[in-house]
Short mmCIF file of C-alpha atoms (C1' of nucleotides) in Angstrom, two decimals:
data_model
loop_
_atom_site.label_atom_id
_atom_site.label_comp_id
_atom_site.label_asym_id
_atom_site.label_seq_id
_atom_site.Cartn_x
_atom_site.Cartn_y
_atom_site.Cartn_z
CA UNK A 37 20.58 18.35 7.16
CA UNK A 38 19.66 15.73 9.73
CA UNK A 39 17.06 13.11 8.86
CA UNK A 40 15.63 10.60 11.25
CA UNK A 41 13.25 7.66 10.57
CA UNK A 42 11.34 5.88 13.38
CA UNK A 43 8.59 3.20 13.52
CA UNK A 44 6.79 4.73 16.39
CA UNK A 45 4.14 2.00 16.72
CA UNK A 46 1.25 4.50 17.49
CA UNK A 47 1.85 8.24 17.48
CA UNK A 48 -0.73 8.99 20.05
CA UNK A 49 0.74 6.68 22.54
CA UNK A 50 4.29 8.23 22.06
CA UNK A 51 3.71 11.78 21.01
CA UNK A 52 5.76 13.16 23.97
CA UNK A 53 8.62 10.76 23.09
CA UNK A 54 8.49 12.01 19.42
CA UNK A 55 8.78 15.78 20.36
CA UNK A 56 11.57 14.87 22.89
CA UNK A 57 13.34 13.04 20.06
CA UNK A 58 13.19 16.06 17.73
CA UNK A 59 14.68 18.34 20.41
CA UNK A 60 17.21 15.89 21.82
CA UNK A 61 18.83 15.22 18.45
CA UNK A 62 18.13 18.69 16.77
CA UNK A 63 16.38 16.91 13.87
CA UNK A 64 15.44 18.60 10.72
CA UNK A 65 13.13 15.99 9.17
CA UNK A 66 11.56 13.06 11.06
CA UNK A 67 9.78 10.23 9.16
CA UNK A 68 7.33 8.20 11.18
CA UNK A 69 5.85 4.81 10.41
CA UNK A 70 3.03 2.81 12.04
CA UNK A 71 1.41 6.01 13.28
CA UNK A 72 -1.85 3.83 13.60
CA UNK A 73 -4.21 6.77 13.36
CA UNK A 74 -6.50 8.29 10.77
CA UNK A 75 -5.62 11.83 9.53
CA UNK A 76 -8.23 13.52 11.45
CA UNK A 77 -7.01 12.14 14.80
CA UNK A 78 -3.30 12.80 14.20
CA UNK A 79 -1.83 15.02 17.01
CA UNK A 80 -0.52 17.83 14.88
CA UNK A 81 -0.27 20.56 17.51
CA UNK A 82 2.64 19.23 19.64
CA UNK A 83 4.80 19.22 16.48
CA UNK A 84 3.74 22.71 15.09
CA UNK A 85 4.37 24.16 18.59
CA UNK A 86 7.87 22.84 18.35
CA UNK A 87 8.37 24.66 15.05
CA UNK A 88 7.70 21.86 12.59
CA UNK A 89 5.42 21.35 9.62
CA UNK A 90 3.45 18.11 9.47
CA UNK A 91 2.13 15.80 6.73
CA UNK A 92 0.41 12.68 7.52
CA UNK A 93 -1.35 9.79 5.63
CA UNK A 94 -3.47 7.42 7.77
CA UNK A 95 -6.50 5.56 6.73
CA UNK A 96 -7.35 3.47 9.88
CA UNK A 97 -5.66 1.76 12.84
CA UNK A 98 -3.26 0.00 10.46
CA UNK A 99 0.06 1.41 9.00
CA UNK A 100 0.12 5.27 8.81
CA UNK A 101 3.18 7.37 7.75
CA UNK A 102 4.12 10.94 8.54
CA UNK A 103 6.74 13.63 7.74
CA UNK A 104 7.66 16.27 10.33
CA UNK A 105 9.97 18.86 8.84
CA UNK A 106 11.42 22.26 9.88
CA UNK A 107 13.06 22.75 6.48
CA UNK A 108 10.06 22.88 4.27
CA UNK A 109 7.40 20.44 3.32
CA UNK A 110 6.13 20.74 -0.23
CA UNK A 111 4.63 18.59 -3.04
CA UNK A 112 3.38 15.99 -0.66
CA UNK A 113 2.41 12.56 -2.24
CA UNK A 114 0.63 9.60 -0.65
CA UNK A 115 2.09 6.90 -2.83
CA UNK A 116 4.94 6.52 -5.26
CA UNK A 117 4.51 5.62 -8.93
CA UNK A 118 3.18 2.04 -9.63
CA UNK A 119 2.94 1.36 -5.88
CA UNK A 120 0.91 -1.87 -5.51
CA UNK A 121 -2.29 -2.20 -3.29
CA UNK A 122 -3.40 -5.01 -1.10
CA UNK A 123 -6.65 -6.55 0.26
CA UNK A 124 -7.06 -9.84 2.32
CA UNK A 125 -9.67 -10.84 -0.15
CA UNK A 126 -7.68 -11.41 -3.40
CA UNK A 127 -10.85 -11.05 -5.51
CA UNK A 128 -11.50 -7.60 -4.11
CA UNK A 129 -10.08 -4.29 -5.36
CA UNK A 130 -6.49 -4.03 -4.03
CA UNK A 131 -6.43 -0.88 -1.89
CA UNK A 132 -3.39 1.47 -1.79
CA UNK A 133 -2.48 1.40 1.95
CA UNK A 134 -0.94 4.20 4.00
CA UNK A 135 2.61 3.02 3.60
CA UNK A 136 4.28 5.83 1.63
CA UNK A 137 4.51 9.50 2.10
CA UNK A 138 6.71 11.75 0.06
CA UNK A 139 7.58 15.41 0.13
CA UNK A 140 10.28 17.99 -0.77
CA UNK A 141 12.15 18.95 2.38
CA UNK A 142 15.14 21.34 2.19
CA UNK A 143 16.01 20.41 -1.43
CA UNK A 144 15.74 16.68 -0.77
CA UNK A 145 12.80 14.38 -1.81
CA UNK A 146 12.10 12.48 1.38
CA UNK A 147 9.85 9.45 1.60
CA UNK A 148 8.62 7.83 4.81
CA UNK A 149 7.98 4.08 4.01
CA UNK A 150 6.37 1.16 5.84
CA UNK A 151 7.28 -1.87 3.73
CA UNK A 152 4.66 -4.71 4.02
CA UNK A 153 5.65 -7.27 6.64
CA UNK A 154 5.05 -10.28 4.40
CA UNK A 155 3.52 -12.32 7.24
CA UNK A 156 4.40 -15.82 5.92
CA UNK A 157 6.33 -16.99 2.91
CA UNK A 158 3.33 -18.69 1.29
CA UNK A 159 0.96 -15.73 2.13
CA UNK A 160 -0.12 -13.31 -0.57
CA UNK A 161 1.26 -10.53 1.76
CA UNK A 162 4.71 -11.90 0.94
CA UNK A 163 4.27 -11.29 -2.81
CA UNK A 164 2.86 -7.92 -2.05
CA UNK A 165 6.06 -7.03 -0.12
CA UNK A 166 8.22 -8.13 -3.00
CA UNK A 167 6.17 -6.13 -5.59
CA UNK A 168 6.30 -3.06 -3.28
CA UNK A 169 10.13 -3.34 -3.19
CA UNK A 170 10.54 -3.79 -6.94
CA UNK A 171 8.25 -0.93 -7.78
CA UNK A 172 10.05 1.26 -5.33
CA UNK A 173 13.32 0.25 -6.86
CA UNK A 174 12.21 1.13 -10.30
CA UNK A 175 10.97 4.66 -8.98
CA UNK A 176 14.34 5.21 -7.15
CA UNK A 177 16.30 4.31 -10.24
CA UNK A 178 14.22 6.73 -12.42
CA UNK A 179 15.41 9.69 -10.27
CA UNK A 180 18.66 11.65 -11.01
CA UNK A 181 17.80 14.11 -8.19
CA UNK A 182 18.60 13.92 -4.31
CA UNK A 183 16.08 11.59 -2.76
CA UNK A 184 16.06 9.41 0.37
CA UNK A 185 13.68 6.54 1.09
CA UNK A 186 13.60 5.95 4.91
CA UNK A 187 11.66 3.57 6.99
CA UNK A 188 10.83 0.20 8.16
CA UNK A 189 11.93 -2.14 5.40
CA UNK A 190 11.07 -5.41 7.21
CA UNK A 191 14.14 -7.03 5.71
CA UNK A 192 17.48 -8.03 7.14
CA UNK A 193 19.86 -7.90 4.12
CA UNK A 194 22.62 -9.90 5.87
CA UNK A 195 22.59 -12.69 8.42
CA UNK A 196 24.71 -10.35 10.52
CA UNK A 197 21.79 -7.99 10.71
CA UNK A 198 19.97 -10.23 13.12
CA UNK A 199 21.00 -11.90 16.41
CA UNK A 200 20.49 -15.42 15.22
CA UNK A 201 19.86 -16.09 11.46
CA UNK A 202 18.78 -19.70 12.28
CA UNK A 203 15.88 -18.41 14.19
CA UNK A 204 14.32 -17.16 10.90
CA UNK A 205 14.48 -20.38 8.95
CA UNK A 206 11.12 -20.81 7.13
CA UNK A 207 10.14 -17.27 8.13
CA UNK A 208 10.08 -13.93 6.29
CA UNK A 209 12.64 -11.09 6.53
CA UNK A 210 15.80 -13.05 5.63
CA UNK A 211 14.69 -15.05 2.46
CA UNK A 212 16.53 -14.83 -0.83
CA UNK A 213 13.69 -13.22 -2.70
CA UNK A 214 13.38 -10.52 -0.13
CA UNK A 215 17.15 -9.82 -0.20
CA UNK A 216 17.03 -9.91 -4.00
CA UNK A 217 14.40 -7.30 -4.04
CA UNK A 218 16.22 -5.07 -1.67
CA UNK A 219 19.51 -5.35 -3.60
CA UNK A 220 17.66 -4.36 -6.77
CA UNK A 221 16.71 -1.24 -4.89
CA UNK A 222 20.24 -0.68 -3.65
CA UNK A 223 22.06 -0.89 -6.99
CA UNK A 224 23.27 1.45 -9.67
CA UNK A 225 24.33 4.12 -7.13
CA UNK A 226 21.33 3.88 -4.88
CA UNK A 227 22.84 3.03 -1.47
CA UNK A 228 21.73 2.14 2.15
CA UNK A 229 23.50 5.00 3.77
CA UNK A 230 22.52 3.93 7.21
CA UNK A 231 24.59 0.87 7.10
CA UNK A 232 27.75 2.97 6.85
CA UNK A 233 27.20 4.22 10.49
CA UNK A 234 25.20 1.39 12.09
CA UNK A 235 26.74 -1.85 11.04
CA UNK A 236 26.47 -4.40 13.72
CA UNK A 237 23.70 -2.46 15.52
CA UNK A 238 19.97 -3.28 15.65
CA UNK A 239 16.93 -1.00 15.15
CA UNK A 240 14.30 -3.43 16.29
CA UNK A 241 13.74 -5.80 19.35
CA UNK A 242 10.54 -7.83 19.66
CA UNK A 243 8.54 -6.98 22.79
CA UNK A 244 8.31 -10.61 23.73
CA UNK A 245 10.95 -13.08 25.00
CA UNK A 246 13.13 -10.44 26.68
CA UNK A 247 14.58 -9.62 23.32
CA UNK A 248 15.76 -6.06 24.23
CA UNK A 249 17.46 -6.91 27.61
CA UNK A 250 19.25 -9.85 25.79
CA UNK A 251 20.01 -7.60 22.72
CA UNK A 252 18.37 -10.09 20.40
CA UNK A 253 17.39 -7.61 17.69
CA UNK A 254 17.27 -7.04 13.97
CA UNK A 255 18.56 -4.23 11.81
CA UNK A 256 15.60 -3.66 9.44
CA UNK A 257 15.07 0.23 9.53
CA UNK A 258 17.07 1.97 6.86
CA UNK A 259 17.74 5.08 4.95
CA UNK A 260 18.29 4.47 1.25
CA UNK A 261 19.52 7.43 -0.84
CA UNK A 262 19.93 8.10 -4.60
CA UNK A 263 23.26 8.46 -6.12
CA UNK A 264 22.68 12.31 -6.12
CA UNK A 265 22.49 12.28 -2.26
CA UNK A 266 24.34 9.18 -1.09
CA UNK A 267 27.70 10.92 -1.22
CA UNK A 268 26.47 13.65 1.09
CA UNK A 269 25.82 11.22 4.03
CA UNK A 270 28.48 12.14 6.62
CA UNK A 271 27.26 10.66 10.02
CA UNK A 272 24.60 8.57 11.55
CA UNK A 273 23.42 6.50 14.40
CA UNK A 274 20.67 4.42 15.87
CA UNK A 275 19.15 5.97 19.06
CA UNK A 276 19.18 2.71 20.99
CA UNK A 277 18.21 4.63 24.33
CA UNK A 278 14.81 5.33 22.75
CA UNK A 279 13.98 1.61 22.83
CA UNK A 280 14.47 1.55 26.60
CA UNK A 281 12.27 2.40 29.53
CA UNK A 282 8.50 2.15 30.04
CA UNK A 283 6.25 2.78 26.96
CA UNK A 284 9.03 2.43 24.36
CA UNK A 285 8.30 1.55 20.70
CA UNK A 286 9.70 -1.84 19.58
CA UNK A 287 11.81 0.03 16.95
CA UNK A 288 14.58 2.61 17.56
CA UNK A 289 15.10 5.81 15.49
CA UNK A 290 17.70 5.66 12.61
CA UNK A 291 19.40 9.06 12.18
CA UNK A 292 21.67 10.05 9.25
CA UNK A 293 23.29 13.47 8.48
CA UNK A 294 23.59 14.77 4.95
CA UNK A 295 26.09 17.62 4.04
"C1'" DA B 170 4.67 -26.38 19.79
"C1'" DT B 171 3.08 -22.22 22.06
"C1'" DG B 172 3.15 -17.86 24.45
"C1'" DC B 173 6.04 -14.56 25.53
"C1'" DC B 174 4.22 -8.23 24.59
"C1'" DT B 175 1.87 -4.09 22.45
"C1'" DT B 176 -1.46 -1.53 19.77
"C1'" DG B 177 -6.47 0.02 18.19
"C1'" DC B 178 -11.05 -0.99 18.00
"C1'" DA B 179 -17.71 -2.23 16.62
"C1'" DT B 180 -14.10 -1.88 24.41
"C1'" DG B 181 -13.88 -7.45 23.88
"C1'" DG B 182 -11.55 -10.79 21.83
"C1'" DC B 183 -9.41 -10.13 17.59
"C1'" DA B 184 -5.91 -8.78 13.89
"C1'" DA B 185 -1.38 -7.46 13.14
"C1'" DG B 186 3.22 -6.97 14.11
"C1'" DA B 187 8.38 -9.66 12.70
#
DNA sequence: ATGCCTTGCATGGCAAGA
């Protein structure tokens, strides 16, 4: 089964690219992040016409996650257990945002995840990011079944995952607490399977400062599988071509095959 | 030090991205 994950940065802007991606790579399950659309405005038809089922969770112009599957799409969930919420007003109720969508696809529990960015180290969003990752880790470790958590993790686990680690001094994405939270997730048999096939490649290049032409990118989009599935990962790649050309997302799709 | 670019929306300057 071929699973792809892509931060599409607006599904309505890039719907044709998404359908092309499915067909170009013969994808079974596509997980999208940052669809940036409410459920009622999601462009379902192009996917169903291509032979896929669609599940989407979007509340407003922020975040938004989708699962596009041709191998079944059952038991859809819009949050994982104990998933934390967020609100810019810390005294207001903390809302569960559209950052997680899970379903059973072809015998595998697939989750499309958009991990909070963190914004700045001193910002409440950074603590939100850490809590999101620890509760995700607790859920992943509670499973003995095949499951995969794919998406935009907004973390570079190693300095070699970015073009210049010194650029991120004082910024989020490379800090020790973020890496510790990610290493808690990726422990006890839970593994980032995408690393096996994409080491040294990037999945994100900022739109600004000519980052893509200079190949100044970050490897921050992953597939993380439970022990019951990780051993079945047999191939994978980052579709760097998808980042090129007019109207590209700033992220590239991350594809992994599972036997 | 800042903008560099891109998105959606109360369609006009923001918020957010990383």
